[in-house]
Amino acid sequence: MANISEKENFQIVLEGKIPEWLPYYNNAVAGGNPAYTGRKPVAGTNNVVDVFGIEYHSTIDGPIPTNTMDGDFQLKDVTKWRDVMPKLDLKGHDWEGEAKGILSGIDRGKVMVSYMFGGMWETMHYIMGVENALASLLEEPEATFDFLDALADFWIDVMRRFCRFLKPDIVTTMEHIATHQGLLMSPETYRRVIKPAHKKAYDAIRELGAIPQMHVDGRIGDVMEDYAELGVRMIQPFQVFNDINFYKEKYDVVAVGGWDAFGPGNLPGSTEEDTRASVRLAMDTYGPGGRYAFWNSGATPRYPDRLKWIDDEAEKYGRDFYKKR
């Protein structure tokens, strides 16, 4: 067992067994998305724009939609959603060439290949702004349902065409529906308006034979039962606002994350030992029993040394984690 790869070790985690070492997600998974439906540079700026016309301002902590700053949203009335749907030649694009380009830098024998499915709620609130999107859930639930359903169809079409050649092991949807306090909408509204689009997406992911993963921040306990029904196998980054150990056992999900990005290891004045201790704390808290992979969501290039400390501690501490138990 000592010579197994990162991929093989992570597969043991996904089987619900205790792996050879506690995996660091960054080491075990690699992948990419097609540039054709991605974000492209805006001439004369440092910004990028996506296929829905959403422009993003680059910051050291990550991109921010410029419409959140200037209030100039692509869609102000959700009933007009058809006006913002991309008109792309999906049939004529060279999906195989894009997939080959990404896979040329990946050793499939050593790591799992991932693909990021474009989110439905995520896309909607990028287009409309969070406030307008939330208002649409209440004021125009039928039109919002139709819009999310159409977004699911669009991203499923992209995924099927591209993943025919990429053949990912993991497909992730990114859907930020919560804060540290709880859901942005009521569980009932989620189930009635958003969940059907999620179901359509996850059914398509499973048809590919890929492992479904939900990328969602915040406190999500109110919809954990729903995620289980959808077939979500992994949750990333499972944040400390949740009872991670309880949920991973009850719903047999793999928790990816568990690092407190708002804790003492990621503050402006955090020392190297503060940061390393925060990695060990996450592993000690969520590693026992398996179904866990460490991930440092919330760490950014703003503190480059911190990223190095996290990488180093995750590798060193995780490598012998289960041997000492």
GROMACS .gro file of C-alpha atoms in nm:
model
  325
    1MET     CA    1   0.000   0.000   0.000
    2ALA     CA    2   0.291   0.236   0.057
    3ASN     CA    3   0.335   0.291  -0.318
    4ILE     CA    4  -0.022   0.382  -0.405
    5SER     CA    5  -0.090   0.709  -0.583
    6GLU     CA    6  -0.277   1.015  -0.460
    7LYS     CA    7  -0.565   0.903  -0.682
    8GLU     CA    8  -0.577   0.553  -0.537
    9ASN     CA    9  -0.557   0.688  -0.183
   10PHE     CA   10  -0.846   0.927  -0.249
   11GLN     CA   11  -1.052   0.647  -0.401
   12ILE     CA   12  -1.024   0.465  -0.069
   13VAL     CA   13  -1.170   0.773   0.102
   14LEU     CA   14  -1.461   0.775  -0.143
   15GLU     CA   15  -1.529   0.410  -0.060
   16GLY     CA   16  -1.579   0.508   0.302
   17LYS     CA   17  -1.264   0.331   0.418
   18ILE     CA   18  -0.959   0.457   0.604
   19PRO     CA   19  -0.692   0.559   0.350
   20GLU     CA   20  -0.318   0.517   0.372
   21TRP     CA   21  -0.283   0.888   0.454
   22LEU     CA   22  -0.517   1.182   0.502
   23PRO     CA   23  -0.540   1.336   0.155
   24TYR     CA   24  -0.487   1.699   0.065
   25TYR     CA   25  -0.743   1.775  -0.205
   26ASN     CA   26  -0.499   1.995  -0.399
   27ASN     CA   27  -0.265   1.697  -0.440
   28ALA     CA   28  -0.529   1.439  -0.527
   29VAL     CA   29  -0.740   1.623  -0.785
   30ALA     CA   30  -0.664   1.822  -1.100
   31GLY     CA   31  -0.867   1.933  -1.399
   32GLY     CA   32  -1.005   2.216  -1.603
   33ASN     CA   33  -1.294   2.362  -1.799
   34PRO     CA   34  -1.328   2.459  -2.164
   35ALA     CA   35  -1.206   2.808  -2.244
   36TYR     CA   36  -1.485   2.832  -2.502
   37THR     CA   37  -1.746   2.875  -2.229
   38GLY     CA   38  -1.510   3.034  -1.977
   39ARG     CA   39  -1.401   3.389  -1.899
   40LYS     CA   40  -1.211   3.589  -2.157
   41PRO     CA   41  -0.996   3.905  -2.117
   42VAL     CA   42  -1.157   4.245  -2.166
   43ALA     CA   43  -0.936   4.459  -2.389
   44GLY     CA   44  -0.761   4.745  -2.212
   45THR     CA   45  -0.842   4.620  -1.862
   46ASN     CA   46  -0.745   4.349  -1.617
   47ASN     CA   47  -1.104   4.226  -1.620
   48VAL     CA   48  -1.256   3.918  -1.778
   49VAL     CA   49  -1.604   3.858  -1.918
   50ASP     CA   50  -1.804   3.535  -1.941
   51VAL     CA   51  -2.050   3.400  -2.200
   52PHE     CA   52  -2.342   3.569  -2.022
   53GLY     CA   53  -2.174   3.909  -2.052
   54ILE     CA   54  -2.082   3.927  -1.685
   55GLU     CA   55  -1.761   4.120  -1.634
   56TYR     CA   56  -1.536   4.034  -1.340
   57HIS     CA   57  -1.287   4.263  -1.172
   58SER     CA   58  -0.969   4.084  -1.069
   59THR     CA   59  -0.852   4.122  -0.709
   60ILE     CA   60  -0.578   3.946  -0.518
   61ASP     CA   61  -0.847   3.749  -0.335
   62GLY     CA   62  -1.029   3.646  -0.651
   63PRO     CA   63  -1.262   3.788  -0.919
   64ILE     CA   64  -1.563   4.004  -0.825
   65PRO     CA   65  -1.853   4.074  -1.065
   66THR     CA   66  -1.832   4.442  -1.155
   67ASN     CA   67  -2.211   4.465  -1.161
   68THR     CA   68  -2.213   4.433  -0.781
   69MET     CA   69  -2.017   4.757  -0.766
   70ASP     CA   70  -2.190   4.964  -1.035
   71GLY     CA   71  -2.540   4.813  -1.021
   72ASP     CA   72  -2.550   4.767  -1.399
   73PHE     CA   73  -2.697   4.417  -1.410
   74GLN     CA   74  -2.737   4.215  -1.728
   75LEU     CA   75  -3.083   4.108  -1.615
   76LYS     CA   76  -3.313   4.319  -1.400
   77ASP     CA   77  -3.643   4.141  -1.470
   78VAL     CA   78  -3.624   3.762  -1.438
   79THR     CA   79  -3.917   3.720  -1.678
   80LYS     CA   80  -3.679   3.845  -1.951
   81TRP     CA   81  -3.427   3.567  -1.887
   82ARG     CA   82  -3.435   3.443  -2.247
   83ASP     CA   83  -3.262   3.766  -2.352
   84VAL     CA   84  -2.942   3.675  -2.164
   85MET     CA   85  -2.904   3.310  -2.262
   86PRO     CA   86  -2.579   3.258  -2.459
   87LYS     CA   87  -2.600   3.200  -2.831
   88LEU     CA   88  -2.299   2.977  -2.890
   89ASP     CA   89  -2.216   2.718  -3.152
   90LEU     CA   90  -2.184   2.422  -2.918
   91LYS     CA   91  -2.206   2.169  -3.201
   92GLY     CA   92  -1.925   2.318  -3.407
   93HIS     CA   93  -1.672   2.372  -3.129
   94ASP     CA   94  -1.359   2.157  -3.094
   95TRP     CA   95  -1.436   2.002  -2.754
   96GLU     CA   96  -1.195   1.718  -2.814
   97GLY     CA   97  -0.908   1.958  -2.874
   98GLU     CA   98  -0.981   2.150  -2.555
   99ALA     CA   99  -1.000   1.829  -2.352
  100LYS     CA  100  -0.674   1.700  -2.495
  101GLY     CA  101  -0.504   2.027  -2.407
  102ILE     CA  102  -0.610   2.000  -2.043
  103LEU     CA  103  -0.532   1.630  -2.011
  104SER     CA  104  -0.184   1.678  -2.161
  105GLY     CA  105  -0.074   1.822  -1.827
  106ILE     CA  106  -0.239   1.558  -1.608
  107ASP     CA  107  -0.124   1.208  -1.521
  108ARG     CA  108  -0.455   1.022  -1.485
  109GLY     CA  109  -0.281   0.738  -1.309
  110LYS     CA  110  -0.175   0.966  -1.025
  111VAL     CA  111  -0.463   1.212  -0.972
  112MET     CA  112  -0.837   1.231  -1.025
  113VAL     CA  113  -0.965   1.451  -1.306
  114SER     CA  114  -1.229   1.710  -1.220
  115TYR     CA  115  -1.468   1.929  -1.414
  116MET     CA  116  -1.654   2.234  -1.277
  117PHE     CA  117  -2.016   2.236  -1.390
  118GLY     CA  118  -2.149   2.591  -1.431
  119GLY     CA  119  -2.388   2.662  -1.145
  120MET     CA  120  -2.755   2.750  -1.192
  121TRP     CA  121  -2.821   2.969  -0.887
  122GLU     CA  122  -2.460   3.088  -0.914
  123THR     CA  123  -2.504   3.202  -1.273
  124MET     CA  124  -2.838   3.363  -1.195
  125HIS     CA  125  -2.715   3.579  -0.909
  126TYR     CA  126  -2.404   3.677  -1.105
  127ILE     CA  127  -2.632   3.803  -1.383
  128MET     CA  128  -2.890   3.973  -1.160
  129GLY     CA  129  -2.710   4.048  -0.835
  130VAL     CA  130  -2.787   3.863  -0.515
  131GLU     CA  131  -3.063   4.101  -0.401
  132ASN     CA  132  -3.248   4.085  -0.733
  133ALA     CA  133  -3.210   3.709  -0.752
  134LEU     CA  134  -3.351   3.665  -0.401
  135ALA     CA  135  -3.639   3.899  -0.479
  136SER     CA  136  -3.711   3.696  -0.794
  137LEU     CA  137  -3.748   3.380  -0.586
  138LEU     CA  138  -4.035   3.545  -0.400
  139GLU     CA  139  -4.191   3.769  -0.664
  140GLU     CA  140  -4.156   3.555  -0.978
  141PRO     CA  141  -4.105   3.194  -0.864
  142GLU     CA  142  -4.236   3.044  -1.189
  143ALA     CA  143  -4.009   3.253  -1.412
  144THR     CA  144  -3.718   3.188  -1.177
  145PHE     CA  145  -3.787   2.815  -1.194
  146ASP     CA  146  -3.788   2.832  -1.575
  147PHE     CA  147  -3.465   3.033  -1.583
  148LEU     CA  148  -3.282   2.792  -1.352
  149ASP     CA  149  -3.414   2.500  -1.555
  150ALA     CA  150  -3.285   2.657  -1.877
  151LEU     CA  151  -2.947   2.723  -1.715
  152ALA     CA  152  -2.931   2.359  -1.611
  153ASP     CA  153  -3.002   2.253  -1.970
  154PHE     CA  154  -2.734   2.486  -2.104
  155TRP     CA  155  -2.463   2.368  -1.866
  156ILE     CA  156  -2.563   2.003  -1.909
  157ASP     CA  157  -2.526   2.041  -2.285
  158VAL     CA  158  -2.177   2.193  -2.239
  159MET     CA  159  -2.080   1.923  -1.991
  160ARG     CA  160  -2.190   1.634  -2.211
  161ARG     CA  161  -2.007   1.765  -2.516
  162PHE     CA  162  -1.684   1.843  -2.331
  163CYS     CA  163  -1.680   1.551  -2.089
  164ARG     CA  164  -1.725   1.303  -2.370
  165PHE     CA  165  -1.353   1.364  -2.419
  166LEU     CA  166  -1.239   1.483  -2.075
  167LYS     CA  167  -1.401   1.183  -1.899
  168PRO     CA  168  -1.378   1.338  -1.549
  169ASP     CA  169  -1.377   1.137  -1.229
  170ILE     CA  170  -1.545   1.423  -1.039
  171VAL     CA  171  -1.795   1.686  -1.154
  172THR     CA  172  -1.861   1.981  -0.924
  173THR     CA  173  -2.145   2.230  -0.922
  174MET     CA  174  -2.078   2.565  -0.751
  175GLU     CA  175  -2.390   2.697  -0.577
  176HIS     CA  176  -2.345   2.950  -0.297
  177ILE     CA  177  -2.688   2.936  -0.136
  178ALA     CA  178  -2.582   3.002   0.225
  179THR     CA  179  -2.382   3.221   0.462
  180HIS     CA  180  -2.232   3.130   0.798
  181GLN     CA  181  -2.575   3.199   0.950
  182GLY     CA  182  -2.779   2.977   0.720
  183LEU     CA  183  -2.953   2.958   0.384
  184LEU     CA  184  -3.015   3.271   0.178
  185MET     CA  185  -3.366   3.146   0.114
  186SER     CA  186  -3.605   2.925   0.309
  187PRO     CA  187  -3.560   2.548   0.272
  188GLU     CA  188  -3.909   2.535   0.121
  189THR     CA  189  -3.818   2.791  -0.146
  190TYR     CA  190  -3.498   2.603  -0.220
  191ARG     CA  191  -3.690   2.278  -0.266
  192ARG     CA  192  -3.964   2.429  -0.479
  193VAL     CA  193  -3.764   2.658  -0.709
  194ILE     CA  194  -3.392   2.563  -0.708
  195LYS     CA  195  -3.372   2.194  -0.620
  196PRO     CA  196  -3.539   2.071  -0.944
  197ALA     CA  197  -3.258   2.230  -1.148
  198HIS     CA  198  -3.003   2.072  -0.916
  199LYS     CA  199  -3.170   1.734  -0.959
  200LYS     CA  200  -3.154   1.765  -1.337
  201ALA     CA  201  -2.784   1.853  -1.317
  202TYR     CA  202  -2.691   1.573  -1.075
  203ASP     CA  203  -2.885   1.315  -1.271
  204ALA     CA  204  -2.680   1.414  -1.576
  205ILE     CA  205  -2.356   1.398  -1.378
  206ARG     CA  206  -2.432   1.046  -1.261
  207GLU     CA  207  -2.518   0.946  -1.618
  208LEU     CA  208  -2.158   1.037  -1.704
  209GLY     CA  209  -2.038   0.795  -1.437
  210ALA     CA  210  -1.870   1.080  -1.250
  211ILE     CA  211  -1.871   1.146  -0.875
  212PRO     CA  212  -2.107   1.438  -0.794
  213GLN     CA  213  -1.962   1.711  -0.574
  214MET     CA  214  -2.135   2.024  -0.443
  215HIS     CA  215  -1.925   2.335  -0.385
  216VAL     CA  216  -2.121   2.538  -0.133
  217ASP     CA  217  -2.014   2.770   0.148
  218GLY     CA  218  -2.191   2.845   0.473
  219ARG     CA  219  -2.431   2.662   0.705
  220ILE     CA  220  -2.622   2.409   0.496
  221GLY     CA  221  -2.773   2.171   0.751
  222ASP     CA  222  -3.128   2.261   0.647
  223VAL     CA  223  -3.073   2.106   0.303
  224MET     CA  224  -2.836   1.821   0.383
  225GLU     CA  225  -3.124   1.575   0.346
  226ASP     CA  226  -3.194   1.725   0.004
  227TYR     CA  227  -2.832   1.693  -0.102
  228ALA     CA  228  -2.840   1.327  -0.001
  229GLU     CA  229  -3.153   1.277  -0.214
  230LEU     CA  230  -2.978   1.444  -0.508
  231GLY     CA  231  -2.691   1.197  -0.480
  232VAL     CA  232  -2.426   1.446  -0.374
  233ARG     CA  233  -2.122   1.238  -0.280
  234MET     CA  234  -1.877   1.512  -0.180
  235ILE     CA  235  -1.925   1.856  -0.025
  236GLN     CA  236  -1.660   2.122  -0.076
  237PRO     CA  237  -1.559   2.323   0.118
  238PHE     CA  238  -1.751   2.175   0.410
  239GLN     CA  239  -1.711   2.466   0.649
  240VAL     CA  240  -1.680   2.463   1.025
  241PHE     CA  241  -2.021   2.630   1.068
  242ASN     CA  242  -2.163   2.280   1.008
  243ASP     CA  243  -2.162   1.963   1.218
  244ILE     CA  244  -1.930   1.800   0.967
  245ASN     CA  245  -1.865   1.474   1.150
  246PHE     CA  246  -2.237   1.419   1.210
  247TYR     CA  247  -2.331   1.483   0.847
  248LYS     CA  248  -2.054   1.277   0.693
  249GLU     CA  249  -2.164   0.978   0.901
  250LYS     CA  250  -2.541   1.024   0.863
  251TYR     CA  251  -2.534   1.086   0.488
  252ASP     CA  252  -2.216   0.898   0.394
  253VAL     CA  253  -2.069   1.206   0.226
  254VAL     CA  254  -1.702   1.292   0.191
  255ALA     CA  255  -1.616   1.623   0.353
  256VAL     CA  256  -1.361   1.827   0.160
  257GLY     CA  257  -1.238   2.127   0.358
  258GLY     CA  258  -1.288   2.168   0.732
  259TRP     CA  259  -1.028   2.445   0.750
  260ASP     CA  260  -1.145   2.754   0.939
  261ALA     CA  261  -1.076   3.038   0.697
  262PHE     CA  262  -1.206   3.285   0.955
  263GLY     CA  263  -1.007   3.142   1.243
  264PRO     CA  264  -0.667   3.221   1.396
  265GLY     CA  265  -0.477   3.056   1.110
  266ASN     CA  266  -0.603   3.298   0.846
  267LEU     CA  267  -0.606   3.641   1.006
  268PRO     CA  268  -0.394   3.940   0.891
  269GLY     CA  269  -0.148   3.887   1.177
  270SER     CA  270  -0.144   3.507   1.182
  271THR     CA  271   0.198   3.358   1.245
  272GLU     CA  272   0.342   3.053   1.077
  273GLU     CA  273   0.262   2.842   1.383
  274ASP     CA  274  -0.093   2.979   1.394
  275THR     CA  275  -0.142   2.869   1.036
  276ARG     CA  276   0.019   2.528   1.078
  277ALA     CA  277  -0.182   2.466   1.395
  278SER     CA  278  -0.504   2.546   1.206
  279VAL     CA  279  -0.422   2.273   0.953
  280ARG     CA  280  -0.358   2.020   1.227
  281LEU     CA  281  -0.678   2.121   1.406
  282ALA     CA  282  -0.887   2.059   1.094
  283MET     CA  283  -0.730   1.720   1.036
  284ASP     CA  284  -0.756   1.617   1.403
  285THR     CA  285  -1.121   1.723   1.415
  286TYR     CA  286  -1.251   1.572   1.093
  287GLY     CA  287  -0.995   1.310   0.989
  288PRO     CA  288  -1.083   1.032   1.238
  289GLY     CA  289  -1.321   0.783   1.082
  290GLY     CA  290  -1.227   0.878   0.726
  291ARG     CA  291  -1.457   1.032   0.465
  292TYR     CA  292  -1.244   1.345   0.480
  293ALA     CA  293  -0.992   1.534   0.269
  294PHE     CA  294  -0.826   1.855   0.380
  295TRP     CA  295  -0.869   2.167   0.167
  296ASN     CA  296  -0.772   2.529   0.234
  297SER     CA  297  -1.062   2.717   0.079
  298GLY     CA  298  -1.038   3.081   0.185
  299ALA     CA  299  -0.660   3.110   0.169
  300THR     CA  300  -0.555   3.350  -0.107
  301PRO     CA  301  -0.236   3.484  -0.271
  302ARG     CA  302  -0.270   3.790  -0.047
  303TYR     CA  303  -0.049   3.593   0.194
  304PRO     CA  304   0.182   3.380  -0.024
  305ASP     CA  305   0.387   3.249   0.268
  306ARG     CA  306   0.069   3.127   0.431
  307LEU     CA  307  -0.016   2.921   0.126
  308LYS     CA  308   0.328   2.758   0.147
  309TRP     CA  309   0.285   2.682   0.518
  310ILE     CA  310  -0.056   2.526   0.457
  311ASP     CA  311   0.070   2.311   0.170
  312ASP     CA  312   0.369   2.195   0.371
  313GLU     CA  313   0.177   2.118   0.690
  314ALA     CA  314  -0.105   1.941   0.505
  315GLU     CA  315   0.146   1.718   0.331
  316LYS     CA  316   0.357   1.641   0.636
  317TYR     CA  317   0.086   1.602   0.898
  318GLY     CA  318  -0.155   1.422   0.669
  319ARG     CA  319   0.103   1.172   0.549
  320ASP     CA  320   0.133   0.997   0.887
  321PHE     CA  321  -0.210   1.085   1.022
  322TYR     CA  322  -0.365   0.738   1.021
  323LYS     CA  323  -0.042   0.556   1.106
  324LYS     CA  324  -0.041   0.726   1.446
  325ARG     CA  325  -0.396   0.611   1.528
   0.00000   0.00000   0.00000
